[in-house]
Short mmCIF file of C-alpha atoms in Angstrom, two decimals:
data_model
loop_
_atom_site.label_atom_id
_atom_site.label_comp_id
_atom_site.label_asym_id
_atom_site.label_seq_id
_atom_site.Cartn_x
_atom_site.Cartn_y
_atom_site.Cartn_z
CA MET U 1 66.53 -115.44 -265.81
CA ALA U 2 63.46 -115.59 -266.02
CA LYS U 3 60.72 -114.27 -263.91
CA LEU U 4 59.70 -116.66 -261.19
CA THR U 5 55.62 -117.33 -261.12
CA ILE U 6 52.74 -120.16 -259.52
CA GLU U 7 50.33 -121.03 -261.82
CA ASN U 8 46.57 -122.73 -260.29
CA ASN U 9 45.75 -126.40 -260.58
CA CYS U 10 43.55 -126.07 -263.32
CA GLU U 11 40.91 -127.97 -261.44
CA TYR U 12 41.30 -125.40 -259.20
CA ASN U 13 40.50 -122.77 -262.15
CA ALA U 14 36.75 -124.95 -262.80
CA TYR U 15 35.51 -125.10 -259.68
CA VAL U 16 36.86 -121.24 -258.20
CA LYS U 17 34.42 -119.26 -259.41
CA ARG U 18 31.47 -122.36 -258.72
CA TRP U 19 32.53 -121.97 -254.88
CA ALA U 20 31.71 -117.35 -255.27
CA ARG U 21 28.39 -118.74 -255.62
CA VAL U 22 28.11 -120.72 -253.30
CA ARG U 23 30.02 -118.34 -250.82
CA ALA U 24 27.53 -115.29 -251.43
CA PHE U 25 24.16 -117.29 -250.40
CA ASN U 26 26.57 -117.34 -246.85
CA ASP U 27 27.17 -114.38 -246.58
CA GLY U 28 23.61 -113.13 -247.31
CA GLU U 29 21.53 -110.80 -249.19
CA SER U 30 23.83 -107.82 -248.86
CA LYS U 31 26.97 -109.71 -250.15
CA LEU U 32 24.45 -110.66 -253.12
CA LYS U 33 23.91 -107.12 -253.10
CA GLU U 34 27.69 -105.44 -253.29
CA ILE U 35 28.16 -107.88 -256.08
CA ASP U 36 25.68 -107.15 -258.70
CA LEU U 37 25.60 -102.70 -256.99
CA LYS U 38 29.69 -103.18 -258.59
CA ARG U 39 28.92 -104.26 -261.34
CA VAL U 40 26.32 -101.45 -262.60
CA THR U 41 28.22 -99.16 -261.55
CA GLY U 42 31.37 -100.78 -262.61
CA LEU U 43 33.10 -101.48 -260.05
CA GLY U 44 33.64 -104.85 -261.10
CA GLY U 45 33.03 -104.74 -264.60
CA VAL U 46 30.32 -105.97 -266.79
CA ASN U 47 32.08 -108.73 -269.25
CA ASN U 48 34.72 -109.84 -267.15
CA GLY U 49 33.21 -112.72 -266.31
CA ASP U 50 32.98 -112.50 -262.77
CA VAL U 51 29.77 -113.81 -260.27
CA CYS U 52 27.26 -112.40 -261.09
CA PHE U 53 22.90 -112.92 -259.48
CA LEU U 54 20.58 -110.42 -261.44
CA ARG U 55 20.77 -110.41 -264.75
CA LEU U 56 20.68 -106.70 -265.51
CA ILE U 57 17.94 -104.80 -267.89
CA ASN U 58 19.27 -103.49 -271.39
CA PRO U 59 22.69 -104.15 -269.79
CA SER U 60 23.80 -102.44 -273.48
CA ASN U 61 22.68 -99.39 -272.37
CA MET U 62 24.73 -97.10 -270.48
CA SER U 63 22.52 -94.36 -269.87
CA ASP U 64 22.30 -92.61 -266.17
CA TYR U 65 18.84 -93.15 -266.45
CA ASN U 66 19.45 -97.38 -267.28
CA ARG U 67 22.18 -97.49 -264.67
CA GLN U 68 20.16 -95.61 -262.01
CA ARG U 69 16.80 -98.58 -263.07
CA ASN U 70 19.36 -101.23 -262.52
CA ILE U 71 19.89 -100.07 -259.02
CA ASN U 72 17.19 -99.62 -257.93
CA MET U 73 16.06 -103.44 -259.49
CA ILE U 74 18.88 -105.11 -257.39
CA ASN U 75 18.24 -103.10 -254.21
CA GLY U 76 14.68 -104.09 -253.70
CA ALA U 77 14.86 -107.24 -254.59
CA VAL U 78 14.31 -110.10 -251.30
CA LEU U 79 16.87 -112.94 -250.46
CA PHE U 80 14.45 -115.95 -249.24
CA ASN U 81 17.94 -117.91 -248.54
CA GLY U 82 17.31 -121.83 -248.59
CA VAL U 83 20.64 -122.38 -248.64
CA VAL U 84 21.04 -120.49 -244.90
CA LYS U 85 18.31 -122.56 -244.42
CA THR U 86 19.94 -125.60 -245.65
CA ARG U 87 23.77 -125.69 -244.65
CA SER U 88 22.04 -125.03 -240.69
CA GLY U 89 19.75 -128.09 -240.55
CA LEU U 90 22.33 -130.31 -242.88
CA LEU U 91 25.27 -128.92 -239.33
CA GLY U 92 22.39 -129.36 -237.07
CA MET U 93 21.75 -132.80 -238.14
CA LEU U 94 26.13 -133.72 -238.03
CA TYR U 95 26.03 -131.62 -234.14
CA ARG U 96 22.39 -132.88 -232.43
CA LYS U 97 25.12 -135.18 -231.00
CA PRO U 98 29.11 -133.83 -229.37
CA PRO U 99 31.35 -135.15 -231.64
CA VAL U 100 33.13 -138.75 -230.09
CA GLU U 101 36.15 -138.09 -228.77
CA SER U 102 38.41 -140.59 -228.28
CA GLU U 103 40.88 -141.15 -225.21
CA LEU U 104 44.33 -139.83 -225.94
CA PRO U 105 47.31 -140.61 -224.66
CA GLU U 106 49.56 -137.80 -222.76
CA PRO U 107 51.68 -135.98 -224.56
CA ILE U 108 48.93 -135.35 -226.96
CA GLU U 109 45.61 -135.23 -225.43
CA TYR U 110 45.88 -131.04 -225.51
CA ILE U 111 44.52 -131.52 -229.55
CA PHE U 112 40.91 -131.42 -228.92
CA GLY U 113 41.27 -129.27 -226.23
CA ASN U 114 43.73 -126.11 -228.85
CA VAL U 115 43.40 -128.21 -232.10
CA ASP U 116 45.00 -125.06 -234.09
CA GLY U 117 47.29 -123.16 -231.27
CA SER U 118 45.33 -120.33 -230.56
CA GLY U 119 42.75 -122.73 -228.27
CA LEU U 120 39.81 -123.77 -230.65
CA SER U 121 38.65 -127.15 -230.19
CA MET U 122 38.78 -129.51 -232.29
CA ALA U 123 34.94 -130.14 -232.12
CA GLN U 124 34.85 -126.07 -233.19
CA GLN U 125 37.07 -126.15 -236.02
CA SER U 126 35.35 -129.15 -237.41
CA ARG U 127 32.53 -127.09 -237.62
CA SER U 128 33.83 -125.00 -240.07
CA VAL U 129 35.02 -127.69 -242.27
CA SER U 130 31.96 -129.65 -241.96
CA SER U 131 29.95 -126.02 -243.37
CA ASP U 132 32.64 -125.86 -246.06
CA VAL U 133 32.13 -129.98 -246.28
CA ALA U 134 28.40 -129.92 -246.31
CA SER U 135 28.76 -126.91 -248.63
CA ILE U 136 30.88 -126.37 -251.62
CA GLY U 137 32.63 -130.03 -250.89
CA ARG U 138 36.56 -129.07 -249.95
CA ASP U 139 38.14 -128.19 -246.88
CA GLY U 140 41.81 -129.06 -246.06
CA LEU U 141 43.57 -130.03 -242.60
CA LEU U 142 47.03 -129.45 -242.68
CA ILE U 143 49.56 -131.39 -239.51
CA ASP U 144 52.40 -128.52 -238.85
CA MET U 145 55.47 -128.87 -236.17
CA PRO U 146 57.68 -126.80 -235.13
CA ARG U 147 60.98 -127.45 -236.40
CA ASN U 148 63.28 -130.01 -233.94
CA ASP U 149 67.17 -129.04 -235.32
CA ASP U 150 68.63 -130.93 -232.44
CA GLY U 151 66.28 -133.54 -232.45
CA VAL U 152 65.97 -133.44 -228.47
CA GLN U 153 62.72 -135.81 -227.25
CA ILE U 154 59.70 -133.69 -226.46
CA THR U 155 59.35 -133.40 -222.71
CA LYS U 156 56.27 -132.26 -221.34
CA LEU U 157 56.85 -128.54 -220.57
CA ASP U 158 58.32 -128.24 -224.82
CA VAL U 159 54.48 -129.30 -225.05
CA SER U 160 52.56 -126.48 -222.70
CA ASN U 161 55.35 -124.08 -223.64
CA GLY U 162 53.27 -124.22 -227.54
CA PHE U 163 56.21 -126.54 -229.49
CA ARG U 164 53.66 -129.07 -230.06
CA ALA U 165 52.34 -130.09 -233.68
CA SER U 166 49.10 -128.67 -234.30
CA ILE U 167 46.24 -128.83 -237.19
CA GLN U 168 45.16 -125.89 -238.86
CA GLU U 169 42.36 -126.18 -241.70
CA TYR U 170 42.68 -124.45 -245.35
CA LYS U 171 39.76 -123.46 -246.98
CA ALA U 172 39.79 -124.65 -250.71
CA GLU U 173 40.42 -121.44 -252.57
CA SER U 174 43.92 -121.55 -250.76
CA ILE U 175 44.46 -124.95 -251.77
CA ILE U 176 45.24 -123.88 -255.13
CA ASP U 177 47.26 -126.38 -256.33
CA TRP U 178 48.22 -130.10 -256.06
CA HIS U 179 49.97 -132.87 -257.95
CA GLU U 180 50.04 -137.09 -257.77
CA SER U 181 52.61 -140.13 -258.71
CA ILE U 182 52.96 -143.90 -258.51
CA ILE U 183 55.23 -144.35 -255.83
CA ASN U 184 55.81 -148.59 -255.44
CA ASN U 185 53.06 -149.34 -256.69
CA VAL U 186 50.50 -146.57 -254.54
CA LYS U 187 49.33 -142.91 -256.11
CA VAL U 188 51.00 -140.58 -252.66
CA LEU U 189 50.44 -136.73 -252.56
CA ASP U 190 54.39 -135.24 -254.01
CA LEU U 191 53.28 -131.46 -254.52
CA LEU U 192 50.54 -129.10 -252.75
CA ILE U 193 50.42 -125.80 -252.74
CA LEU U 194 48.92 -123.73 -250.42
CA CYS U 195 48.21 -119.84 -250.31
CA GLU U 196 47.66 -117.80 -247.34
CA THR U 197 47.17 -113.88 -247.04
CA ILE U 198 49.36 -112.03 -244.26
CA GLU U 199 49.62 -108.95 -242.59
CA VAL U 200 53.39 -106.85 -242.30
CA PHE U 201 53.32 -103.58 -240.98
CA VAL U 202 54.37 -99.95 -243.17
CA GLU U 203 57.81 -99.09 -241.71
CA GLY U 204 57.50 -95.83 -240.79
CA SER U 205 54.34 -97.17 -239.71
CA VAL U 206 53.32 -97.32 -236.20
CA ASN U 207 49.93 -98.92 -236.86
CA THR U 208 49.98 -99.41 -240.69
CA ARG U 209 49.62 -102.76 -242.51
CA GLU U 210 49.48 -103.88 -245.77
CA LYS U 211 48.44 -107.51 -246.63
CA GLN U 212 50.42 -110.36 -249.10
CA LYS U 213 50.36 -113.23 -250.18
CA GLN U 214 52.52 -116.82 -249.03
CA TYR U 215 52.60 -119.74 -250.58
CA LYS U 216 53.32 -122.61 -248.99
CA VAL U 217 54.96 -125.27 -251.26
CA TYR U 218 55.50 -128.91 -250.32
CA ARG U 219 57.39 -131.47 -252.49
CA LEU U 220 57.81 -134.69 -251.69
CA ASN U 221 61.17 -136.56 -253.19
CA ASP U 222 63.63 -139.34 -252.06
CA SER U 223 64.98 -137.36 -249.11
CA GLY U 224 61.49 -136.94 -247.65
CA VAL U 225 59.38 -133.83 -248.37
CA THR U 226 60.49 -130.17 -247.96
CA ILE U 227 58.84 -126.83 -247.42
CA GLN U 228 59.63 -123.56 -250.34
CA VAL U 229 58.01 -120.70 -248.44
CA PHE U 230 57.03 -117.13 -251.02
CA ILE U 231 56.17 -114.29 -250.05
CA ASP U 232 54.14 -112.36 -253.31
CA ASP U 233 55.90 -108.58 -252.95
CA GLU U 234 53.86 -105.58 -254.76
CA ASN U 235 55.32 -105.72 -258.02
CA GLY U 236 54.05 -108.95 -257.93
CA ASP U 237 57.30 -110.94 -258.06
CA LEU U 238 57.99 -114.02 -255.58
CA ALA U 239 61.01 -114.11 -253.37
CA ASN U 240 62.71 -117.05 -253.49
CA ALA U 241 62.74 -118.18 -250.23
CA GLU U 242 65.27 -121.87 -248.71
CA GLU U 243 64.55 -125.55 -249.53
CA VAL U 244 64.46 -126.60 -246.32
CA PRO U 245 63.20 -129.76 -244.71
CA VAL U 246 60.33 -131.40 -242.91
CA VAL U 247 61.19 -133.81 -239.75
CA GLY U 248 59.50 -135.84 -237.20
CA PRO U 249 61.14 -136.85 -234.18
CA ASN U 250 65.25 -137.75 -234.94
CA ASN U 251 65.23 -136.17 -237.85
CA GLU U 252 62.97 -138.43 -239.81
CA LYS U 253 62.17 -137.68 -242.80
CA LEU U 254 58.35 -137.60 -243.57
CA SER U 255 56.87 -140.68 -246.75
CA GLY U 256 54.38 -138.50 -247.27
CA ILE U 257 53.23 -134.61 -247.53
CA PRO U 258 51.53 -133.78 -244.35
CA PHE U 259 48.22 -132.84 -245.20
CA VAL U 260 44.59 -134.48 -245.37
CA PHE U 261 42.56 -133.55 -248.10
CA VAL U 262 38.10 -133.32 -246.94
CA GLY U 263 35.66 -133.54 -249.47
CA SER U 264 32.04 -134.65 -249.89
CA LYS U 265 32.14 -137.84 -251.78
CA ASN U 266 36.51 -139.20 -250.31
CA ASN U 267 39.24 -138.00 -249.42
CA GLN U 268 41.11 -137.46 -252.84
CA PRO U 269 42.89 -134.45 -253.39
CA SER U 270 39.58 -134.12 -256.92
CA VAL U 271 37.77 -131.30 -256.05
CA ASP U 272 34.18 -133.22 -254.90
CA ASN U 273 31.27 -131.03 -256.14
CA LEU U 274 29.21 -129.21 -254.74
CA PRO U 275 26.60 -130.18 -252.46
CA LEU U 276 24.30 -126.76 -252.31
CA GLU U 277 25.20 -125.46 -255.78
CA PRO U 278 22.49 -127.52 -257.15
CA ILE U 279 20.39 -125.27 -254.02
CA VAL U 280 21.73 -122.26 -255.21
CA ASN U 281 20.81 -122.53 -259.00
CA VAL U 282 17.26 -122.76 -258.44
CA ASN U 283 18.18 -119.76 -255.23
CA THR U 284 19.57 -117.75 -258.03
CA GLY U 285 16.31 -118.35 -260.00
CA HIS U 286 13.75 -117.32 -257.11
CA TYR U 287 15.29 -114.18 -255.82
CA GLN U 288 15.53 -113.42 -259.98
CA GLU U 289 12.16 -113.49 -259.79
CA SER U 290 12.28 -111.05 -256.13
CA ALA U 291 13.83 -109.10 -258.17
CA ASN U 292 10.98 -108.96 -261.25
CA LEU U 293 8.03 -108.65 -258.91
CA ALA U 294 9.69 -105.64 -257.00
CA SER U 295 10.44 -103.16 -259.96
CA SER U 296 7.27 -104.63 -262.59
CA SER U 297 5.29 -103.38 -258.94
CA PHE U 298 7.79 -100.28 -258.71
CA GLN U 299 7.03 -99.71 -262.25
CA LEU U 300 3.53 -99.81 -262.88
CA SER U 301 1.20 -100.85 -259.60
CA ALA U 302 0.92 -97.08 -259.20
CA CYS U 303 -2.95 -96.18 -260.94
CA GLN U 304 -2.59 -94.06 -263.76
CA PRO U 305 -5.24 -91.03 -263.94
CA TRP U 306 -6.62 -90.13 -267.74
CA VAL U 307 -9.41 -87.31 -268.91
CA ALA U 308 -10.85 -87.69 -271.80
CA ASP U 309 -11.47 -83.10 -272.65
CA ASP U 310 -10.24 -81.62 -274.98
CA ASN U 311 -10.08 -77.82 -273.58
CA TYR U 312 -8.12 -80.16 -270.56
CA ALA U 313 -5.74 -80.99 -272.09
CA LYS U 314 -4.63 -78.10 -274.25
CA VAL U 315 -4.40 -76.78 -269.82
CA ALA U 316 -2.17 -79.24 -269.57
CA GLN U 317 -0.49 -78.62 -273.24
CA ASP U 318 0.37 -74.92 -271.83
CA LYS U 319 1.49 -75.82 -268.13
CA ALA U 320 4.33 -77.81 -270.03
CA LYS U 321 5.67 -75.23 -272.17
CA ASN U 322 5.99 -72.69 -269.87
CA GLY U 323 8.09 -75.58 -267.20
CA GLY U 324 5.01 -76.54 -264.99
CA SER U 325 3.08 -79.39 -263.67
CA VAL U 326 -0.18 -80.99 -263.93
CA GLU U 327 -1.46 -81.14 -260.08
CA LEU U 328 -3.48 -84.21 -258.66
CA GLY U 329 -4.52 -84.89 -255.32
CA GLU U 330 -6.86 -84.30 -252.14
CA ASP U 331 -5.66 -79.88 -252.65
CA SER U 332 -6.31 -80.25 -256.70
CA LEU U 333 -9.39 -79.16 -259.17
CA VAL U 334 -9.55 -80.86 -262.00
CA VAL U 335 -12.75 -79.25 -264.03
CA LEU U 336 -13.49 -80.40 -267.03
CA ARG U 337 -16.57 -79.40 -269.77
CA ALA U 338 -19.28 -80.95 -269.43
CA GLY U 339 -19.30 -84.42 -271.74
CA GLY U 340 -15.27 -84.78 -270.16
CA THR U 341 -14.54 -87.84 -268.69
CA PHE U 342 -11.51 -88.72 -265.65
CA ASN U 343 -11.05 -91.50 -264.78
CA PHE U 344 -8.14 -94.59 -262.94
CA ALA U 345 -6.48 -96.82 -265.81
CA SER U 346 -4.80 -99.51 -263.38
CA PRO U 347 -2.67 -103.33 -264.13
CA PRO U 348 -4.67 -106.50 -264.00
CA PRO U 349 -2.97 -108.85 -261.70
CA ASN U 350 -0.05 -110.83 -263.10
CA PRO U 351 0.68 -113.29 -260.53
CA LEU U 352 2.68 -114.74 -262.86
CA SER U 353 6.34 -113.77 -260.89
CA LYS U 354 4.83 -115.29 -257.62
CA SER U 355 3.74 -118.71 -258.99
CA VAL U 356 7.29 -119.07 -260.31
CA GLN U 357 8.38 -118.41 -257.48
CA ASP U 358 5.76 -120.83 -254.95
CA GLY U 359 7.95 -122.79 -257.51
CA TYR U 360 10.91 -122.23 -257.17
CA LYS U 361 10.27 -122.97 -253.07
CA GLU U 362 9.17 -126.43 -253.67
CA GLN U 363 12.71 -126.66 -256.00
CA MET U 364 14.32 -126.08 -252.56
CA ILE U 365 12.85 -128.36 -250.63
CA GLU U 366 13.63 -131.19 -253.15
CA LEU U 367 16.54 -130.47 -253.09
CA GLY U 368 17.69 -130.85 -249.79
CA ALA U 369 16.17 -127.16 -247.60
CA GLN U 370 13.92 -128.96 -244.60
CA LEU U 371 13.51 -125.91 -242.94
CA ILE U 372 11.77 -124.49 -245.44
CA THR U 373 8.02 -125.62 -244.81
CA SER U 374 5.37 -125.99 -247.67
CA GLY U 375 1.88 -124.93 -247.78
CA GLY U 376 2.49 -123.40 -244.45
CA MET U 377 3.25 -126.41 -242.42
CA ALA U 378 6.52 -127.91 -241.38
CA GLU U 379 7.17 -131.21 -242.58
CA THR U 380 7.75 -133.72 -239.63
CA ALA U 381 11.33 -135.33 -239.22
CA GLU U 382 9.88 -138.24 -239.97
CA ALA U 383 8.00 -136.91 -243.22
CA ALA U 384 12.00 -135.52 -243.96
CA ARG U 385 13.50 -138.36 -243.28
CA LEU U 386 11.70 -140.82 -245.97
CA LYS U 387 11.42 -137.97 -248.31
CA HIS U 388 14.97 -136.55 -248.80
CA ALA U 389 17.01 -140.26 -247.76
CA SER U 390 19.47 -139.50 -250.81
CA GLY U 391 20.29 -136.31 -248.58
CA VAL U 392 20.76 -138.19 -245.49
CA SER U 393 23.18 -140.71 -247.35
CA ASP U 394 25.11 -137.87 -249.10
CA LEU U 395 25.20 -136.77 -244.87
CA GLU U 396 26.39 -139.58 -244.21
CA VAL U 397 29.77 -139.90 -245.93
CA ILE U 398 30.15 -136.04 -245.59
CA SER U 399 30.42 -137.46 -241.59
CA GLU U 400 32.77 -140.26 -241.99
CA ASN U 401 34.79 -138.27 -244.72
CA ILE U 402 35.40 -135.03 -241.71
CA SER U 403 36.13 -138.70 -239.00
CA ASN U 404 38.51 -140.50 -240.83
CA ALA U 405 40.37 -136.82 -242.19
CA TYR U 406 40.86 -135.57 -237.91
CA THR U 407 41.96 -139.13 -237.70
CA LYS U 408 44.41 -139.37 -239.90
CA ALA U 409 45.41 -135.93 -238.52
CA ILE U 410 45.87 -137.04 -235.29
CA GLU U 411 47.74 -140.21 -236.21
CA TRP U 412 50.57 -137.56 -237.37
CA VAL U 413 50.26 -135.62 -234.43
CA CYS U 414 51.55 -138.03 -233.40
CA PHE U 415 53.90 -139.66 -235.75
CA PHE U 416 55.83 -135.81 -234.99
CA MET U 417 55.05 -136.04 -231.39
CA GLY U 418 56.62 -139.19 -231.58
CA VAL U 419 54.00 -141.51 -229.97
CA GLU U 420 52.96 -144.96 -230.89
CA TYR U 421 49.39 -144.75 -233.07
CA LYS U 422 46.92 -146.94 -232.32
CA ASP U 423 43.53 -147.12 -233.46
CA GLU U 424 41.55 -146.24 -231.36
CA TYR U 425 42.11 -142.37 -231.38
CA THR U 426 39.86 -141.09 -233.49
CA PHE U 427 37.22 -137.89 -233.79
CA LYS U 428 33.75 -139.18 -235.16
CA LEU U 429 30.83 -136.70 -235.67
CA ASN U 430 27.58 -137.98 -235.99
CA SER U 431 26.09 -139.62 -238.14
CA GLU U 432 22.16 -140.64 -236.30
CA PHE U 433 20.43 -137.82 -237.34
CA PHE U 434 17.03 -138.72 -236.49
CA GLU U 435 15.48 -139.44 -234.18
CA MET U 436 14.83 -143.77 -234.22
CA LYS U 437 12.41 -144.97 -231.21
CA LEU U 438 11.69 -148.01 -230.88
CA THR U 439 7.63 -149.20 -230.47
CA ALA U 440 6.84 -151.09 -228.01
CA ASP U 441 5.62 -154.02 -230.18
CA GLU U 442 8.57 -153.26 -231.94
CA ALA U 443 11.27 -154.17 -229.15
CA LEU U 444 9.24 -156.70 -228.92
CA LYS U 445 9.24 -158.54 -232.48
CA LEU U 446 13.73 -157.36 -231.86
CA VAL U 447 13.95 -159.85 -228.78
CA GLN U 448 12.17 -162.35 -230.04
CA VAL U 449 14.17 -162.44 -233.43
CA TRP U 450 17.09 -162.48 -230.40
CA GLN U 451 15.50 -165.79 -228.66
CA GLY U 452 14.92 -167.27 -231.58
CA GLY U 453 18.88 -167.46 -231.84
CA ALA U 454 18.32 -164.90 -235.80
CA ILE U 455 20.81 -162.57 -234.36
CA ASN U 456 23.38 -162.14 -230.77
CA LYS U 457 23.42 -160.60 -227.63
CA GLU U 458 25.21 -157.61 -228.92
CA VAL U 459 23.24 -157.43 -232.55
CA LEU U 460 19.91 -156.46 -229.40
CA ASP U 461 22.36 -154.65 -227.38
CA ALA U 462 23.05 -152.36 -230.83
CA ASN U 463 19.57 -151.98 -232.05
CA LEU U 464 18.03 -151.28 -228.57
CA VAL U 465 20.73 -148.77 -227.93
CA ALA U 466 19.81 -146.73 -231.83
CA GLY U 467 15.97 -147.73 -231.09
CA LYS U 468 16.41 -145.24 -227.90
CA VAL U 469 15.51 -148.28 -225.39
CA ILE U 470 18.49 -148.86 -223.09
CA ASN U 471 20.25 -145.09 -223.34
CA SER U 472 23.59 -144.79 -225.42
CA GLU U 473 25.70 -143.13 -222.25
CA VAL U 474 24.06 -147.11 -220.65
CA ASP U 475 27.61 -149.67 -220.39
CA LEU U 476 26.82 -152.66 -221.05
CA SER U 477 28.67 -155.11 -220.28
CA LEU U 478 27.74 -153.67 -216.85
CA MET U 479 24.15 -153.68 -218.33
CA ASN U 480 24.52 -157.33 -218.80
CA ASP U 481 26.10 -158.48 -215.26
CA ALA U 482 24.02 -156.21 -213.62
CA ILE U 483 20.76 -158.14 -215.28
CA GLN U 484 22.86 -161.82 -214.89
CA LEU U 485 22.79 -160.86 -210.87
CA GLU U 486 19.54 -160.02 -210.39
CA GLN U 487 18.09 -163.32 -213.12
CA GLY U 488 20.45 -165.02 -209.76
CA SER U 489 21.04 -168.53 -208.75
CA THR U 490 18.08 -171.24 -207.48
CA VAL U 491 17.98 -170.43 -204.01
CA ASP U 492 18.87 -174.21 -201.74
CA PHE U 493 16.96 -174.45 -198.89
CA GLU U 494 18.73 -177.50 -197.76
CA GLU U 495 20.01 -177.39 -194.58
CA ASP U 496 23.79 -178.27 -193.49
CA GLU U 497 24.39 -181.56 -192.69
#
């Protein structure tokens, strides 16, 4: 019998190392050094295609001296992490206002406060999703539900006891394969393989645990959706499991796999580009120059004493032959013959590496790192808004994609819980990234445009809210009713006859 195997999607293989590079920068300087030091010490391999960051000195030289020199170079590098600064800035913009959660019916209202069954709120989970989509451009949401083989109606007690649908986040590295087919002229997902790591207790031990890989294989066929779970044992063999149907209320078969892809460009299964990768590439160059500068400074910055005296040179040679050394310093006396010379040679200043680093820093600013200062001056919000208009546009797409993904997930939750879905059941991230406040003149001109009949009252109100003239929490219908009451009707002073 042939050995059972599970292969990664070819598109997954093309991107997984690129994701690893971005994630390493997100983890910080210690992670970069850990990866590069493994290459030097041989623990991670040198020519195995692993992710790496610093260029090794004389990589073909395997001597202890060269190995130690590379270790010193790696340890001496200092990371200016423009990647993390940019990611933090993007998340700050996305969450400068809390997500808008619509009112949900009682059977599923729990989902905003406990999205995955562990007590995590949807807003909290969305931050993790947003971080990955803004960084590597990919994430996923699996809508899961305990089996209801009897098909009985779910009660409020069942929900409070944990028998309810949940939304589980899956990182890009866990979504190892997917496939789409055309069914009824519509492209649908008919295969999804998720890989996750589980911990199992070792038999005969109180608390010793070992990690195993578990594969969830979802398939869509004429009978609906099925799931099959495979566990990778210690020999790398996959234990075959029963393929069971995934059903909704009243054992209703599913018309699609309950999974939502989240991307930086769209929410299709195909992999999107990595938003922070261009900054990672530039940041890598900046990090390399830091290593170059520190290494050359250590090797060459100290002054080199030199002596021009034949007799002193002979004394030094004799000491060297006998295992001794020439001493220098304030406690040592250097005796020279008449005409002998003692001096220090110091290297000329070399600003090249520093200027290259400054150039890389400017490039990171241009690529979207709004929080990086340039020339000692922080950019204003207005300057950043104008200078990084394209970046904001990308962030708007990310905000919309995440909002749409969660709204679709809520639709799946309604299905599993036997609740009729309505379009108003939504979860929406902020898309107003900058403070846009109208001046008095701009507000006046806007009102004049409305008075001239070019726009209606609804459009006027929306612009006044966006321009911070009207507080966004104000109920516009109540406000307009109050305005009409304040204006009132003309008072009739005639006496009643």
